[in-house]
Coordinates of C-alpha atoms in Angstrom, one line a residue:
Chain A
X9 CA 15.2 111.6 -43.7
X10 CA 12.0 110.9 -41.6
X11 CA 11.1 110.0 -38.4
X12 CA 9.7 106.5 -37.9
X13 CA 6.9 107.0 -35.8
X14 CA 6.2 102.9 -35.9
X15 CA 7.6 101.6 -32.6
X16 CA 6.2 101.1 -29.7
X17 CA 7.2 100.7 -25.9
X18 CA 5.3 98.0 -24.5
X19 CA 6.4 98.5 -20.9
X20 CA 8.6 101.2 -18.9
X21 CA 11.4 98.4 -18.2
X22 CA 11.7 97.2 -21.6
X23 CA 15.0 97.5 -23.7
X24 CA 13.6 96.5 -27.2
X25 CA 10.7 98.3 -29.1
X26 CA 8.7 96.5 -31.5
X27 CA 7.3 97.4 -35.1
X28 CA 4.0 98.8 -35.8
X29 CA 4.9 99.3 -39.7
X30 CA 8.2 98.4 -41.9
X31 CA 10.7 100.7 -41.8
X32 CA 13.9 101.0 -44.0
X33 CA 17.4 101.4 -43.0
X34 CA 17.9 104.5 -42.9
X35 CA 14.8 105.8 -40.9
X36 CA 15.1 107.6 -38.0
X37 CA 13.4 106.9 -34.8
X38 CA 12.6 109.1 -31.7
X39 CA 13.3 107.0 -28.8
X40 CA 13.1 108.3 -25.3
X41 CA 15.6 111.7 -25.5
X42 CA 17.7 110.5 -28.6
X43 CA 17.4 110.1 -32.2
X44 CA 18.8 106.2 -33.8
X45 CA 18.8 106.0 -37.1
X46 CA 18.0 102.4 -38.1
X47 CA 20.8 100.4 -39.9
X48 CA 18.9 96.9 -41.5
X49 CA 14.7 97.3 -42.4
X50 CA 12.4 96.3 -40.2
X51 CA 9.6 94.5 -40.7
X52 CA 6.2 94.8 -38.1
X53 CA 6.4 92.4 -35.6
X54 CA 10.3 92.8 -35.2
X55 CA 12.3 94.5 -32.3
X56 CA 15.0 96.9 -32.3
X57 CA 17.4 97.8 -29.2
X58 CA 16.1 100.6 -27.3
X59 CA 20.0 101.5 -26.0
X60 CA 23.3 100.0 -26.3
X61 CA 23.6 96.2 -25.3
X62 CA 26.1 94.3 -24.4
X63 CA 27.0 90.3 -24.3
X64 CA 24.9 88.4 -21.9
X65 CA 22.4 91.3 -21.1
X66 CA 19.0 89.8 -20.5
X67 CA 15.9 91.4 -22.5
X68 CA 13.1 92.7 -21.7
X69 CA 9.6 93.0 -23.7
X70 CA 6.3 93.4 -21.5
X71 CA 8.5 93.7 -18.7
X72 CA 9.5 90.3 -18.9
X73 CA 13.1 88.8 -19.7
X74 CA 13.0 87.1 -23.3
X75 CA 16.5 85.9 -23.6
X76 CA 19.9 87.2 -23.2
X77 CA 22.4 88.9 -25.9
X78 CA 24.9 87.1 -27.4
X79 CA 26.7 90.0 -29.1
X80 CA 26.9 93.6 -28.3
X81 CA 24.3 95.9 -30.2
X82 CA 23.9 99.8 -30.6
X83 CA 20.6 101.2 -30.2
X84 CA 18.5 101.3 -33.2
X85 CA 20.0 97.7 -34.1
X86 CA 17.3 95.0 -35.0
X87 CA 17.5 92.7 -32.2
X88 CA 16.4 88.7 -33.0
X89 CA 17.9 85.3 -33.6
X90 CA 21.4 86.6 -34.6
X91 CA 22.2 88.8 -31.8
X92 CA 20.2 87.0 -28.6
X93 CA 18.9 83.8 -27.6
X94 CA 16.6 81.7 -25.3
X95 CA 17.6 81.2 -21.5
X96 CA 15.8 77.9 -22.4
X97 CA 15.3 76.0 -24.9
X98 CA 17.0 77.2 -28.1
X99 CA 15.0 78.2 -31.1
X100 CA 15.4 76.3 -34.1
X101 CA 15.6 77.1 -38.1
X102 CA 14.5 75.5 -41.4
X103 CA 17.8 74.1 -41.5
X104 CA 17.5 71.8 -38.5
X105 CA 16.7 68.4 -38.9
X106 CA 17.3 67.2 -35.3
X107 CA 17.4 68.7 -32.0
Chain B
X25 CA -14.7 109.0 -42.9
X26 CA -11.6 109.4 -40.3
X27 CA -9.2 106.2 -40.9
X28 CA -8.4 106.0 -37.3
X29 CA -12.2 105.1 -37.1
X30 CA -13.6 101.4 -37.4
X31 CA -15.6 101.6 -40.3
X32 CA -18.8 100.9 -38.5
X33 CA -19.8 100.9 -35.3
X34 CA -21.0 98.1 -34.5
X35 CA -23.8 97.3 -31.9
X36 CA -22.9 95.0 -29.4
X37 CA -24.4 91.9 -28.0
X38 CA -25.3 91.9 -24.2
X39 CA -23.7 88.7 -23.2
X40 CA -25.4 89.1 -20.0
X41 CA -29.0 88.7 -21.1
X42 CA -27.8 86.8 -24.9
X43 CA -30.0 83.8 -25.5
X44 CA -29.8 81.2 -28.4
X45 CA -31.3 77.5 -29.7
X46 CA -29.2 75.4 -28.6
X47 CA -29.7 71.2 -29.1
X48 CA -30.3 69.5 -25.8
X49 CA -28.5 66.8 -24.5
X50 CA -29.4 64.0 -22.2
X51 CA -26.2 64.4 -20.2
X52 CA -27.7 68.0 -19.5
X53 CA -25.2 69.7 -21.5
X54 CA -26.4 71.8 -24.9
X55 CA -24.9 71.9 -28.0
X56 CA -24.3 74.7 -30.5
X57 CA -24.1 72.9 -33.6
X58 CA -25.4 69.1 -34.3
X59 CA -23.0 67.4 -36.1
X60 CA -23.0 63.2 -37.2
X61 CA -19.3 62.0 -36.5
X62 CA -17.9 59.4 -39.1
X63 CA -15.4 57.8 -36.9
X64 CA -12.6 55.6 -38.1
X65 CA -10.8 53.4 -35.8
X66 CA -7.6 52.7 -37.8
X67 CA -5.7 54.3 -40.3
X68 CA -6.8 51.3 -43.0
X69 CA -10.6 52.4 -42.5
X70 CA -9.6 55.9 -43.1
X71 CA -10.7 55.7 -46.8
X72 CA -13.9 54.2 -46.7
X73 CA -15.0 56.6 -43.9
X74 CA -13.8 59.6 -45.7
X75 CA -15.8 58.4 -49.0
X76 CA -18.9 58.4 -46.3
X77 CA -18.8 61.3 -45.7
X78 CA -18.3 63.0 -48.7
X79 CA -21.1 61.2 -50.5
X80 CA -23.4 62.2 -47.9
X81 CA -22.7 65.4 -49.1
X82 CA -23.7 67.6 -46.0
X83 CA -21.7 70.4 -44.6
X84 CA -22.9 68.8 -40.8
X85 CA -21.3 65.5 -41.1
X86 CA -17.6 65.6 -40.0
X87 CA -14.8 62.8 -40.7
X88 CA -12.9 62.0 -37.2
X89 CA -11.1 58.9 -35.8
X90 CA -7.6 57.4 -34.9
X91 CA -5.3 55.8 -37.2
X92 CA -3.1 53.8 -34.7
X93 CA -3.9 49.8 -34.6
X94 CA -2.1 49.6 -31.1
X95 CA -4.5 50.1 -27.9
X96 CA -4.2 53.6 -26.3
X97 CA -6.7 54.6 -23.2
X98 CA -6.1 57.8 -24.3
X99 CA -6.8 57.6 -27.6
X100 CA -10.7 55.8 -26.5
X101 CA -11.2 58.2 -24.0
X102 CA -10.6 61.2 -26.7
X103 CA -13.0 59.8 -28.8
X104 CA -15.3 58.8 -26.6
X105 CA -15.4 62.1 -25.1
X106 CA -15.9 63.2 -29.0
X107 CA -18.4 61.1 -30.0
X108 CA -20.3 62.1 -27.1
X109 CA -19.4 66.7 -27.4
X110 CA -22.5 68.2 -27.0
X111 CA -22.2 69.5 -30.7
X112 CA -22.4 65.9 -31.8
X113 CA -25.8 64.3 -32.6
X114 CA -25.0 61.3 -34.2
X115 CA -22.2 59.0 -34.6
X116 CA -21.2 56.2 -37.3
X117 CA -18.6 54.3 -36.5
X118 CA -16.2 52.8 -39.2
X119 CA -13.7 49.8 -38.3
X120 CA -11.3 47.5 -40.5
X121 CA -11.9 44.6 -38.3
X122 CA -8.2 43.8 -36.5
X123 CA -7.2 46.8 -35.1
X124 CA -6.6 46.9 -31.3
X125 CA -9.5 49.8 -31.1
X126 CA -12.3 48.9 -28.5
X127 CA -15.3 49.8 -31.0
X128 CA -17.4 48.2 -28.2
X129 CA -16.3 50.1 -25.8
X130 CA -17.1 53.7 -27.9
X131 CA -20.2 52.0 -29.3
X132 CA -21.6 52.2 -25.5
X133 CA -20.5 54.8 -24.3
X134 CA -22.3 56.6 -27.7
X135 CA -25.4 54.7 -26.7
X136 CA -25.3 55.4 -23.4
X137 CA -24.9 58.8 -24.3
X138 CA -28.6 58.9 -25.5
X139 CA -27.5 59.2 -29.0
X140 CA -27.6 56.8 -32.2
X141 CA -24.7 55.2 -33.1
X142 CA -24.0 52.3 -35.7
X143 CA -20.6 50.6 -36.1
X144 CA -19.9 49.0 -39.8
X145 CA -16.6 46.3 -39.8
X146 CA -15.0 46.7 -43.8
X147 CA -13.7 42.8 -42.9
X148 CA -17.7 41.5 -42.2
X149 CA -19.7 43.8 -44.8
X150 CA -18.1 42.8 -47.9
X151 CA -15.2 45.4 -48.4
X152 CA -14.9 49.1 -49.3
X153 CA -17.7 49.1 -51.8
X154 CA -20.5 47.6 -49.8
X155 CA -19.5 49.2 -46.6
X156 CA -19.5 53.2 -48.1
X157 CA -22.9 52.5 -49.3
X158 CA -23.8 50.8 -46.0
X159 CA -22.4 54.0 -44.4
X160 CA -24.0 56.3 -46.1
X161 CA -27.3 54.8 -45.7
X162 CA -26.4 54.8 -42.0
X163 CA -25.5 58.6 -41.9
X164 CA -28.7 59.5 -43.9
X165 CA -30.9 57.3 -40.3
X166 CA -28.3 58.6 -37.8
X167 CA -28.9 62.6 -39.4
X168 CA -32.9 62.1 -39.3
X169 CA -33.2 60.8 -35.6
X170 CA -30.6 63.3 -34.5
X171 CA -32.6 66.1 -36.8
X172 CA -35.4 65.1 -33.7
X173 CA -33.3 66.6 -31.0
X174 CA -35.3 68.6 -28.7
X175 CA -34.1 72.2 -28.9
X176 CA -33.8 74.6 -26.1
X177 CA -32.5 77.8 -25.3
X178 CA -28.5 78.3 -24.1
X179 CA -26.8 81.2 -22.4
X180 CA -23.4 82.8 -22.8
X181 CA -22.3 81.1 -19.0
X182 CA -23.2 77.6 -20.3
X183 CA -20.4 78.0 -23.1
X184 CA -17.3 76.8 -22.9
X185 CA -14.8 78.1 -25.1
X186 CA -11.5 77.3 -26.2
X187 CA -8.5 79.4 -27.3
X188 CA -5.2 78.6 -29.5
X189 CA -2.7 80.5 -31.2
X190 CA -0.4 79.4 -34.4
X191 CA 1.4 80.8 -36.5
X192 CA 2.5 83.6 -34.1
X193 CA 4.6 86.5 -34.7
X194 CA 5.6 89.2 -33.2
X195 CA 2.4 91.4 -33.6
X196 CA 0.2 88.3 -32.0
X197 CA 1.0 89.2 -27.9
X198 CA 0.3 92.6 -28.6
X199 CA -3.3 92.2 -30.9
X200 CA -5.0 89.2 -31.0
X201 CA -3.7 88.0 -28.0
X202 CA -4.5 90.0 -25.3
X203 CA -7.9 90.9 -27.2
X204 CA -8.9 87.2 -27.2
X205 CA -7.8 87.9 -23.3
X206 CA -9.9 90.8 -22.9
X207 CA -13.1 88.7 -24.3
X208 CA -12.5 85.5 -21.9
X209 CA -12.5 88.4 -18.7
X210 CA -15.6 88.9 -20.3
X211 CA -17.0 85.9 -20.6
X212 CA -15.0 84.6 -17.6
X213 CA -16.8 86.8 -15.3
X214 CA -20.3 86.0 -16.5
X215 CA -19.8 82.2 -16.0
X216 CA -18.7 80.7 -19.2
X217 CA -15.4 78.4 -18.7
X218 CA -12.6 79.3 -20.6
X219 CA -9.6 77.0 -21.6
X220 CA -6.4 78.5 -22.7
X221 CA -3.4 75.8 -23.2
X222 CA -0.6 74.7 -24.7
X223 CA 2.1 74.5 -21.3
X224 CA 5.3 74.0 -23.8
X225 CA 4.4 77.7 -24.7
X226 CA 4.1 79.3 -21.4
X227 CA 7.2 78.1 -20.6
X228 CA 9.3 81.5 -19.0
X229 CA 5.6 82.6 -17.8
X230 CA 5.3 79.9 -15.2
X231 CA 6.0 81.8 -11.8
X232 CA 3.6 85.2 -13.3
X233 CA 0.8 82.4 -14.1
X234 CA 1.3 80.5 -10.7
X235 CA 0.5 84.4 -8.9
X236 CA -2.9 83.9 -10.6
X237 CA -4.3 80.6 -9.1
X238 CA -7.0 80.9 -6.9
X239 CA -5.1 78.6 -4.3
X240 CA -1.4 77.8 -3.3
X241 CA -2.0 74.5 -4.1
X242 CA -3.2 75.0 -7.7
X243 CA -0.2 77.4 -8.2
X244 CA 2.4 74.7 -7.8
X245 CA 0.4 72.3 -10.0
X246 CA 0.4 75.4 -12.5
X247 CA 4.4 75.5 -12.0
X248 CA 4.8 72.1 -11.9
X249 CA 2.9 71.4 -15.4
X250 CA 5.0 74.3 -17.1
X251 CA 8.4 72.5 -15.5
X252 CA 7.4 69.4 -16.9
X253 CA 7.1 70.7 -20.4
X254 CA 10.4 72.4 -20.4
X255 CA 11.0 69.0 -19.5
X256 CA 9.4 66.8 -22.2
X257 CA 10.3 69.2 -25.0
X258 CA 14.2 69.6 -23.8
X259 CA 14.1 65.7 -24.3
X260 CA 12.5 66.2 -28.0
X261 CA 15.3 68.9 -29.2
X262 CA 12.9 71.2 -29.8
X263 CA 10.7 73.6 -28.3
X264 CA 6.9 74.9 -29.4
X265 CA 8.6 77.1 -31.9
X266 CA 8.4 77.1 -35.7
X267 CA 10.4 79.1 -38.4
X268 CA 7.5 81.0 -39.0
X269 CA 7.7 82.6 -35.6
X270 CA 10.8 83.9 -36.4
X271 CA 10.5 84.9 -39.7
X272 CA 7.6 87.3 -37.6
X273 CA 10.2 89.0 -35.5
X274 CA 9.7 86.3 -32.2
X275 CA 13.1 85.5 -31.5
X276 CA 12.9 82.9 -28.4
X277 CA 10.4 80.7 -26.6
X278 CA 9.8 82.6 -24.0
X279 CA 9.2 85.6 -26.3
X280 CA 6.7 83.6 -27.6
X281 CA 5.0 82.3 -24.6
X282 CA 4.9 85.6 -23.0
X283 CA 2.7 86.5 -25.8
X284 CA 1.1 83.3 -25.8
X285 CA -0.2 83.9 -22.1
X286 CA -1.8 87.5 -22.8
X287 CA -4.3 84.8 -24.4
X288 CA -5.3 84.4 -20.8
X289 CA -6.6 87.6 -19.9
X290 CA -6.6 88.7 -16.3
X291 CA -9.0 86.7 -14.4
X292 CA -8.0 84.1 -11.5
X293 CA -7.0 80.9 -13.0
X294 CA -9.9 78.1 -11.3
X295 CA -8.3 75.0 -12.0
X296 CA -5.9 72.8 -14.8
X297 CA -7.1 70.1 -16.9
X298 CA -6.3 67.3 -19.2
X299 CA -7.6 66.4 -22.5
X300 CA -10.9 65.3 -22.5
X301 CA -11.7 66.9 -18.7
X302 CA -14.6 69.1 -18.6
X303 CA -14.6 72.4 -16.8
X304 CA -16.6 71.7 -13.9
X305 CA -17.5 75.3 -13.4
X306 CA -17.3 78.5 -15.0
X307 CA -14.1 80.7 -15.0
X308 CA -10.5 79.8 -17.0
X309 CA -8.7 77.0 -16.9
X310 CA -5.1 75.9 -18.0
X311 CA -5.2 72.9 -20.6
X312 CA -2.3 71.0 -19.7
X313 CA -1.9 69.2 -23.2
X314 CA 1.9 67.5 -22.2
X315 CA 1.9 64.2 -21.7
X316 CA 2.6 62.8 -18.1
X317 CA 5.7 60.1 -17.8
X318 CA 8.7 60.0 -20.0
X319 CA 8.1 60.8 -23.6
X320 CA 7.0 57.6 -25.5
X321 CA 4.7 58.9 -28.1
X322 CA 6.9 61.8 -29.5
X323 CA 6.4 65.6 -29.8
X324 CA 2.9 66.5 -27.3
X325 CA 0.9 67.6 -30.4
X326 CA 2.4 67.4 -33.8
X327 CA 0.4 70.5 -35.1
X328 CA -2.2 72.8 -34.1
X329 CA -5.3 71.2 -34.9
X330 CA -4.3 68.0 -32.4
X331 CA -4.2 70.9 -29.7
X332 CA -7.8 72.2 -31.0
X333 CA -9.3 68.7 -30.7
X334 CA -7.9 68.0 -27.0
X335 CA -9.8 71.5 -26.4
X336 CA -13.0 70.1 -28.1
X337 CA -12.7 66.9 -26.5
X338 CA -13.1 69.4 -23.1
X339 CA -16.1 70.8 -24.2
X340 CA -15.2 73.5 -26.0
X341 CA -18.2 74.3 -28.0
X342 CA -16.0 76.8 -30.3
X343 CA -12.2 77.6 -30.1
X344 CA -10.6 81.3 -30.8
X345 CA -7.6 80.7 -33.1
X346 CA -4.7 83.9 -33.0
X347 CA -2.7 83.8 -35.8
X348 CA 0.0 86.3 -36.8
X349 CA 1.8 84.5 -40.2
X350 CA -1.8 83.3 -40.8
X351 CA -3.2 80.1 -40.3
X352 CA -6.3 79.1 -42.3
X353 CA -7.3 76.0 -40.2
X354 CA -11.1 75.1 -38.4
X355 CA -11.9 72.2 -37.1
X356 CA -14.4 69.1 -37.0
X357 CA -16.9 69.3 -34.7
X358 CA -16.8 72.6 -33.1
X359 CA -16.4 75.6 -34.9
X360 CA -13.1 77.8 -35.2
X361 CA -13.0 81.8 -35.3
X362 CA -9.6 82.9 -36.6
X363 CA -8.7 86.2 -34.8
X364 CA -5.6 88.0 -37.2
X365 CA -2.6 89.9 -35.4
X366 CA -0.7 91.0 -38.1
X367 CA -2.4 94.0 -40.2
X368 CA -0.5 93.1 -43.1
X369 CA -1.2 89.6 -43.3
X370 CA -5.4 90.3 -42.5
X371 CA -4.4 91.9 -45.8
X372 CA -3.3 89.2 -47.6
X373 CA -5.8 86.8 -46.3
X374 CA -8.9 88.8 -45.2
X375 CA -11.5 85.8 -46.5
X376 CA -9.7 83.3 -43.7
X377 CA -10.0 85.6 -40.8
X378 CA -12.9 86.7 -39.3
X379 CA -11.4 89.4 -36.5
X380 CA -9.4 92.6 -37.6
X381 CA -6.9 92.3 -34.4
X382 CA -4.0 94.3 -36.5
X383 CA -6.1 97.1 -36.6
X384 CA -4.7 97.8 -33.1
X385 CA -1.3 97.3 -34.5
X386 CA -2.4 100.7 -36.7
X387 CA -3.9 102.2 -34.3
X388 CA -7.1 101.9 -35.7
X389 CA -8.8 99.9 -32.7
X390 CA -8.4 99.4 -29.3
X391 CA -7.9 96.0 -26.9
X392 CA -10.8 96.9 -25.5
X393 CA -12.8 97.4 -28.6
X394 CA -11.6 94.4 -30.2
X395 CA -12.4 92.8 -27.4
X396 CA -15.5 93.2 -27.4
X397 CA -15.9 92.5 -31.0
X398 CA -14.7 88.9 -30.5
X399 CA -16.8 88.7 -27.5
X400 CA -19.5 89.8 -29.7
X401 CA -18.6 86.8 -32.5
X402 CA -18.6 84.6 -30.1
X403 CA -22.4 84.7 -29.7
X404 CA -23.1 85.5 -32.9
X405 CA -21.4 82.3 -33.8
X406 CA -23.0 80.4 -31.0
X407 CA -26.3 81.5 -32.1
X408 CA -25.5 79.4 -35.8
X409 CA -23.9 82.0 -37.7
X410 CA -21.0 80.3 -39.3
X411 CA -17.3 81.1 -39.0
X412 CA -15.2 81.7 -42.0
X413 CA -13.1 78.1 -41.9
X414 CA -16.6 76.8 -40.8
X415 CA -18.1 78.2 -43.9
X416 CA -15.4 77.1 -46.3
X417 CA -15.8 73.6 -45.3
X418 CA -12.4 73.8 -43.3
X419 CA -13.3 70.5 -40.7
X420 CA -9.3 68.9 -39.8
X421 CA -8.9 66.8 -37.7
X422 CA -5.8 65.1 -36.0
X423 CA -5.3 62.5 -32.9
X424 CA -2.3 60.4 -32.1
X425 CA -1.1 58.3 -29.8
X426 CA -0.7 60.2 -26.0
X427 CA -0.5 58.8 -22.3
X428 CA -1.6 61.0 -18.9
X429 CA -2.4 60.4 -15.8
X430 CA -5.4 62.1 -14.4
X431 CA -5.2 65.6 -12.3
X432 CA -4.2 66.1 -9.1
X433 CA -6.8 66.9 -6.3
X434 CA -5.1 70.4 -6.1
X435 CA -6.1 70.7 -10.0
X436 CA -9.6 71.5 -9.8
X437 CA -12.2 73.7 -7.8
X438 CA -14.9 72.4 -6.5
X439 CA -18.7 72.0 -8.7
X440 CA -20.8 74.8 -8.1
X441 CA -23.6 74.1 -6.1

């Protein structure tokens, strides 16, 4: 199994990392002093949880909050539309036809 | 070759000392391009102006116009300012013959503008037929008197230049982005004016953006036109945010905006404007594109290209596009470099894009050096190369219906001496 070298750290306070290459599930990933093996691919542009989360933790990407959680996650998870959301206006899908 | 080096290294232009021909106007501005505007004034003149312009056959003749019959001051302001952009020459104007448009109104201010105009009503010159070959007859006198231009030279602080993004992902803060921001420190700094926008996507960044404004005053307007697009897009249902930018790993809007705002660089923020304002000075400016009151006319801009002619209608003499999923848009009137985020998607659609911004992505380039590379096409661009979507014949165009009121006297610093 090798180490995906493919996520960055945009900023010290930041509890997502964010793709620099897809990765499959599988993959490991060297993240601060631990190893998290990922558990869904990833493609470039997406995030992953840099530590556990919990429900209603807000996070951060440059520094800056993003949204909160809406379920827990374990590190290594891919973090988007299924686990967090907007602290304003909610993001929308294919699938909606009004607001 | 090492493939952690650009392939070439390229030398780079000294924006300092950078002159090119420009076309001078009588208003005192200078153009980069000279372009004859065929204008319709209503959706039902649409065709004929369209057929215009495609039988003149020439890459410098643009279709614009408005397809509402209902008045709008915004809507004759937009074209007015337009119809009178430094890149414009020449301007033929194209009516039905009922709509609510003031063609008189335009027509003047075009004249007044030092520049030829004529205005052909379908209803008075016999119908689609007679009025395409009037028009193209007209385009072929408008293009030789505006051919007569007197040419001068321009420098990089007498641009202004525009930036956009679509079609973000979640590569786009991190690449293009922040390199387009990098470029407009550049340019800032030297005395060109800069105009980043879109408010309903800086929404989350409003209090970080507010620090930057080179007065209290101007900060709370910055807050205050962020707060009011939260506002207007609550009441749509939906935010600046398409599936696309999802599908690219950008889960929320203020994800998004975050990213969005790198487009700003790092420089003090002079002053806000609205469509059609120009930048009285050099420095960067916040393009407040939401319209003022409660929502009457819908979403703020239905697509990107409305967005890219609000910027034009400032000025802009060329607008930066980011794009992450890829966009393949330009523009009428003013040319449109496409700077690409995503590496794997400058991959897919290399002949579109005309900046490498996923190589940083790869590690294969630096902010800094892409920077300067878009600083770099900029002026080469300027200077009459043509962009990609420029060269392709890419020239879209969009305006609808929109109401503001002007700025505030907190909104903008005062003209350089």
């Amino acid at each position: 199994m090798s180490t995906h070298a493919s996520f960055i750290l945009l900023h010290g306070d930041d509890n997502v990392l964010v793709c620099r290459a897809r990765a499959e599930a599988g993959e490991t990933v060297a993240v601060d002093d631990q190893i998290l093996t990922l558990t869904s691919p990833i493609e470039v542009g997406h995030k992953i949880a840099r530590r556990d989360l919990s429900i209603g933790d807000k996070i951060y990407k440059y520094g800056a909050p993003i949204g909160s959680m809406t379920t827990d996650a374990k590190a290594g998870d891919h973090v988007h539309m299924h686990n967090m959301q907007s602290d304003y206006i909610k993001t929308h899908t294919r699938e909606a036809t009004h607001g | 070759m090492d493939s952690l080096s650009p392939a070439t290294a390229p030398a780079h232009i000294d924006p300092n000392t950078f002159t090119f021909p420009a076309w001078q106007r009588s208003d005192g501005r200078k153009g980069i391009r000279n372009i004859v505007a065929v204008a319709y004034l209503v959706e039902c003149a649409h065709h004929v102006a369209r057929r215009i312009v495609d039988k003149s056959g020439r890459d410098d003749v643009h279709l614009i116009g408005f397809p509402g019959c209902y008045p709008n001051q915004y809507a004759l302001d937009m074209m007015q300012a337009l119809c009178t952009h430094p890149n414009v020459g020449g301007v033929v104007l194209v009516s039905l013959g009922c709509e609510s448009f003031n063609r008189e109104a335009l027509r003047k201010a075009v004249e007044a503008s030092g520049r030829p105009v004529e205005v052909f009503v379908i209803q008075q010159e016999g119908g689609t037929a007679s009025t395409i070959q009037k028009g193209v007859d007209a385009v072929s006198r408008i293009r030789a008197i505006a051919d007569t231009t007197p040419k001068t030279e321009m420098k990089t602080s007498e641009l202004v230049i525009g930036t956009i993004c679509g079609g973000s992902d979640g590569t786009s803060g991190i690449t293009a982005n922040p390199a387009v921001g990098r470029a407009f420190d550049t340019l800032g700094a030297i005395g060109s004016a800069c105009v980043f926008e879109e408010t309903g996507e800086l929404i989350g960044c409003e209090k970080i953006m507010a620090s930057r404004a080179i007065t209290p005053e101007l900060g709370v307007e910055l807050e205050a036109c962020v707060q009011k697009a939260e506002t207007y897009y609550s009441i749509m249902g939906f935010g600046s945010f398409a599936p696309g930018n999802s599908d690219g790993g950008l889960t929320t809007l203020e994800e998004k905006s975050m990213g969005a705002y790198s487009k700003s660089g790092s420089a003090p923020i002079c002053g806000i404007l609205k469509p059609g304002d120009v930048p009285p000075t050099g420095g960067l400016y916040l393009l407040d594109v939401v319209p003022d009151g409660e929502p009457r006319f819908g979403f703020p801009n239905i697509s990107d290209n409305a967005e890219i002619v609000e910027m034009i209608a400032c000025g802009c003499h060329l607008t930066l596009f980011t794009t992450g999923r890829g966009s393949v848009v330009g523009s009428a009137i003013s040319p449109v470099i496409k700077v690409c985020a995503n590496p794997e998607t400058y991959r897919r659609l290399e002949g579109d894009m005309d900046v490498d911004a996923g190589r940083i992505m790869e590690g294969r380039a630096t902010l800094d050096e892409v920077g300067a590379e878009i600083t770099d096409l900029i002026l080469r661009v300027s200077a009459g190369e043509p962009s990609k979507s420029e060269a392709m014949g890419h020239q879209e165009f969009i305006l609808t219906y929109k109401a503001f009121d002007p700025v505030g006297p907190a909104c903008l610093p005062l003209k350089r001496a």
